[in-house]
PDB file of C-alpha atoms in Angstrom:
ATOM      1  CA  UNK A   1     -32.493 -12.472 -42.222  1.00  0.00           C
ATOM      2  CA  UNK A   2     -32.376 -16.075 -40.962  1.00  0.00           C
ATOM      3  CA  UNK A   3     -31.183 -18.541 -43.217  1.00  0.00           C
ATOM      4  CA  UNK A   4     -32.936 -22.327 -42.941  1.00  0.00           C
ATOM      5  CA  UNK A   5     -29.633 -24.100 -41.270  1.00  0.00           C
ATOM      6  CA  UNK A   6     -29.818 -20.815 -38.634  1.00  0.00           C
ATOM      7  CA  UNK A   7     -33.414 -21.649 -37.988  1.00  0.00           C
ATOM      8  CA  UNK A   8     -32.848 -25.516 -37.509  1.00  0.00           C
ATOM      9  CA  UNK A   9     -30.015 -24.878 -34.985  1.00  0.00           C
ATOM     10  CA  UNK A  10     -32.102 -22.719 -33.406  1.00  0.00           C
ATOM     11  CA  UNK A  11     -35.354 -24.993 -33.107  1.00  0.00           C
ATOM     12  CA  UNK A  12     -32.808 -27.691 -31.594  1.00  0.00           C
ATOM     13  CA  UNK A  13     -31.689 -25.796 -29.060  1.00  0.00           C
ATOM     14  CA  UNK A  14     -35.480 -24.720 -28.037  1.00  0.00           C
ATOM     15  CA  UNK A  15     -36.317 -28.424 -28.265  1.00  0.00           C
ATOM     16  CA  UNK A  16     -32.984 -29.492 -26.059  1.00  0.00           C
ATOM     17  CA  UNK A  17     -33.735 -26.669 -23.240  1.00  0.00           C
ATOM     18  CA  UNK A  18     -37.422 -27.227 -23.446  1.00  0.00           C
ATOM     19  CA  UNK A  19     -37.224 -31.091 -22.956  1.00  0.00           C
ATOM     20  CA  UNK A  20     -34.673 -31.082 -20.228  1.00  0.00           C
ATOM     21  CA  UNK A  21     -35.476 -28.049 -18.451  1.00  0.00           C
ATOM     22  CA  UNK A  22     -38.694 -30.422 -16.736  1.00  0.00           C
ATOM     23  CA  UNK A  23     -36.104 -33.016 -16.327  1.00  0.00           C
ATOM     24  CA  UNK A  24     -33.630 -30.982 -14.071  1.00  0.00           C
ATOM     25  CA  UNK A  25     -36.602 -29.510 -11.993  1.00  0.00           C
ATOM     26  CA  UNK A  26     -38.009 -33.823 -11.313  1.00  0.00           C
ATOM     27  CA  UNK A  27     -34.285 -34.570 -10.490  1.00  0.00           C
ATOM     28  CA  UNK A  28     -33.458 -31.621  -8.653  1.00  0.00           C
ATOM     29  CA  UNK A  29     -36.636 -32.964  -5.817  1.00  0.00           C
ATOM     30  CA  UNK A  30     -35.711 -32.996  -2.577  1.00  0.00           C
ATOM     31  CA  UNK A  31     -32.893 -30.420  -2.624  1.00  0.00           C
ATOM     32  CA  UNK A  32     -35.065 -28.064   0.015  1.00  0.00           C
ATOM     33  CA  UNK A  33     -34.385 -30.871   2.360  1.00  0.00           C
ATOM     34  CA  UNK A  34     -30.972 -30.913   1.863  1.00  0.00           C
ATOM     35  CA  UNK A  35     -29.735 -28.873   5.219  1.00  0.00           C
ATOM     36  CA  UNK A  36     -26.012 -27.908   6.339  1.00  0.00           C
ATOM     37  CA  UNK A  37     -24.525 -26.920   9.408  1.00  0.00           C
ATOM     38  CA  UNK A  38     -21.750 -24.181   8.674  1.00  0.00           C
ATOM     39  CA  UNK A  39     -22.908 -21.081   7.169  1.00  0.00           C
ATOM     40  CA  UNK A  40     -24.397 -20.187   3.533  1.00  0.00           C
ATOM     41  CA  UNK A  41     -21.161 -21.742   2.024  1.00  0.00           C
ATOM     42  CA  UNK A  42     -21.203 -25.464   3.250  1.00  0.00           C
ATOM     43  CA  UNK A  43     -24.953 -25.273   2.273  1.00  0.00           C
ATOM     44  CA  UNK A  44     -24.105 -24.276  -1.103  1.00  0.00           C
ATOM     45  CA  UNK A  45     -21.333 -27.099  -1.360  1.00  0.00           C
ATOM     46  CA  UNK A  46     -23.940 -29.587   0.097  1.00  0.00           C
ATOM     47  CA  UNK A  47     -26.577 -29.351  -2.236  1.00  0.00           C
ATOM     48  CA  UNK A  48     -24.037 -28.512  -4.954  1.00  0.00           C
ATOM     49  CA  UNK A  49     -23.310 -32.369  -3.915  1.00  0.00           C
ATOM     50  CA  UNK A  50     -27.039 -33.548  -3.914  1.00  0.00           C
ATOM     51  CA  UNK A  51     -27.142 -32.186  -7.329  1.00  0.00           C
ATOM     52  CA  UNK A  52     -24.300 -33.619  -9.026  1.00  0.00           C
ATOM     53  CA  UNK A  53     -24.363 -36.939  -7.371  1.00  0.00           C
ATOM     54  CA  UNK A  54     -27.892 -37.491  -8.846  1.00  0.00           C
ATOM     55  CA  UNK A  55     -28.125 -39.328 -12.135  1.00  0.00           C
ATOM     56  CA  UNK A  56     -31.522 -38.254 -12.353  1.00  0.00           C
ATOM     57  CA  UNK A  57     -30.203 -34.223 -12.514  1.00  0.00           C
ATOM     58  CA  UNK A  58     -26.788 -34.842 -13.969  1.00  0.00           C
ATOM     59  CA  UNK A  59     -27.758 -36.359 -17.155  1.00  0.00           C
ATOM     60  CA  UNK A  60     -30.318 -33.680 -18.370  1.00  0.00           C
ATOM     61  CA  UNK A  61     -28.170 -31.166 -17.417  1.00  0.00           C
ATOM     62  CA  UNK A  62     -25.445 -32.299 -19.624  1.00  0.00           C
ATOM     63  CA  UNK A  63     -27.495 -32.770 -22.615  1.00  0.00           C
ATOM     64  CA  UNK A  64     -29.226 -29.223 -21.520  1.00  0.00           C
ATOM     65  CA  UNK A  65     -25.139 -27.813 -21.629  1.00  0.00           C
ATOM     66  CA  UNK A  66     -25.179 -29.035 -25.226  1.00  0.00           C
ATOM     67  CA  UNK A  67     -28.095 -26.882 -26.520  1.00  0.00           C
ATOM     68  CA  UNK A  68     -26.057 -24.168 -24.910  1.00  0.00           C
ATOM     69  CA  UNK A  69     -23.459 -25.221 -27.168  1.00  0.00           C
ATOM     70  CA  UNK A  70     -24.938 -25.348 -29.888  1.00  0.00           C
ATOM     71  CA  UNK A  71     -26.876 -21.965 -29.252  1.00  0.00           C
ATOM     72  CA  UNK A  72     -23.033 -20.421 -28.996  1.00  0.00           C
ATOM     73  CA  UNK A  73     -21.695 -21.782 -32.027  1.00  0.00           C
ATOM     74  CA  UNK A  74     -25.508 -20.829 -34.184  1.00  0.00           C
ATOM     75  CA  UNK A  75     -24.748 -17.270 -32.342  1.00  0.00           C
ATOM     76  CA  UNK A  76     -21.627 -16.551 -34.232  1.00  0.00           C
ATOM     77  CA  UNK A  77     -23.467 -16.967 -37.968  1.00  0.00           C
ATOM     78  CA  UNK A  78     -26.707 -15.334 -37.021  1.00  0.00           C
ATOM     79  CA  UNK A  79     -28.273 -11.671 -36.281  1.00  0.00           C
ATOM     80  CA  UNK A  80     -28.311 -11.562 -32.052  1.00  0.00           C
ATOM     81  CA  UNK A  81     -31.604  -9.498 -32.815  1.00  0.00           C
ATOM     82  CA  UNK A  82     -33.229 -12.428 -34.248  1.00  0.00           C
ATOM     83  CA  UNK A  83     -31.687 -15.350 -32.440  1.00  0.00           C
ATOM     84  CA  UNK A  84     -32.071 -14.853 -28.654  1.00  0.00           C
ATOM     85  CA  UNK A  85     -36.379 -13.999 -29.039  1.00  0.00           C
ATOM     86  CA  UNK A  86     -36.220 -17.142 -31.205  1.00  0.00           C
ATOM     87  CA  UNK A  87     -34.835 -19.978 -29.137  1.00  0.00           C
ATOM     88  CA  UNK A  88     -36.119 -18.911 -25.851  1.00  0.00           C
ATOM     89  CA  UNK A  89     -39.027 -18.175 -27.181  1.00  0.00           C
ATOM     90  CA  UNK A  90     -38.974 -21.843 -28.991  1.00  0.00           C
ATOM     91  CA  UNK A  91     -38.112 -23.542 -25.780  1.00  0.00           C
ATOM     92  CA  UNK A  92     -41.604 -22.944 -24.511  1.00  0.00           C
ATOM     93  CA  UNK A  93     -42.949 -25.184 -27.175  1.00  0.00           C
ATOM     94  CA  UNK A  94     -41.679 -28.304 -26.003  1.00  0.00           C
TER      95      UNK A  94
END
């Protein structure tokens, strides 16, 4: 069973993936355009760059890194059975 703290942490990390999950996709516009001559490598580095040079990416993705956090830390106290449905289910909600 899930005790109430497990279920908050849980309902925060939906809400923290769910809210910046649209945010990453709006800053992430534009990387289709971003082109590289060099191979598959040098295009990966160059829109590696477009990403993380782009506030409008960079800050979601951080606070997105810190509902992974927090999912890590609620995994250690709570049944895996339980847990994973839960928040990826819950970050549909938002």
């Amino acid at each position: 069973m899930i005790t109430a703290a497990q279920a908050l942490s849980f309902i925060l990390v939906g809400a923290i993936w769910g809210c910046t999950n649209p945010l990453m996709k709006r800053g992430s516009a534009g990387i289709e355009n971003v082109k590289a001559s060099g191979g598959p490598f040098a295009q990966s580095l160059a829109e590696l760059w477009f990403l993380i040079s782009r506030w409008q990416w960079l800050i979601p993705f951080a606070i997105n890194q810190s509902g992974s956090l927090v999912y890590y830390l609620s995994l250690g106290s709570a049944d895996i059975s339980m847990a994973v449905p839960l928040a990826n289910s819950l970050t549909f909600m938002w």
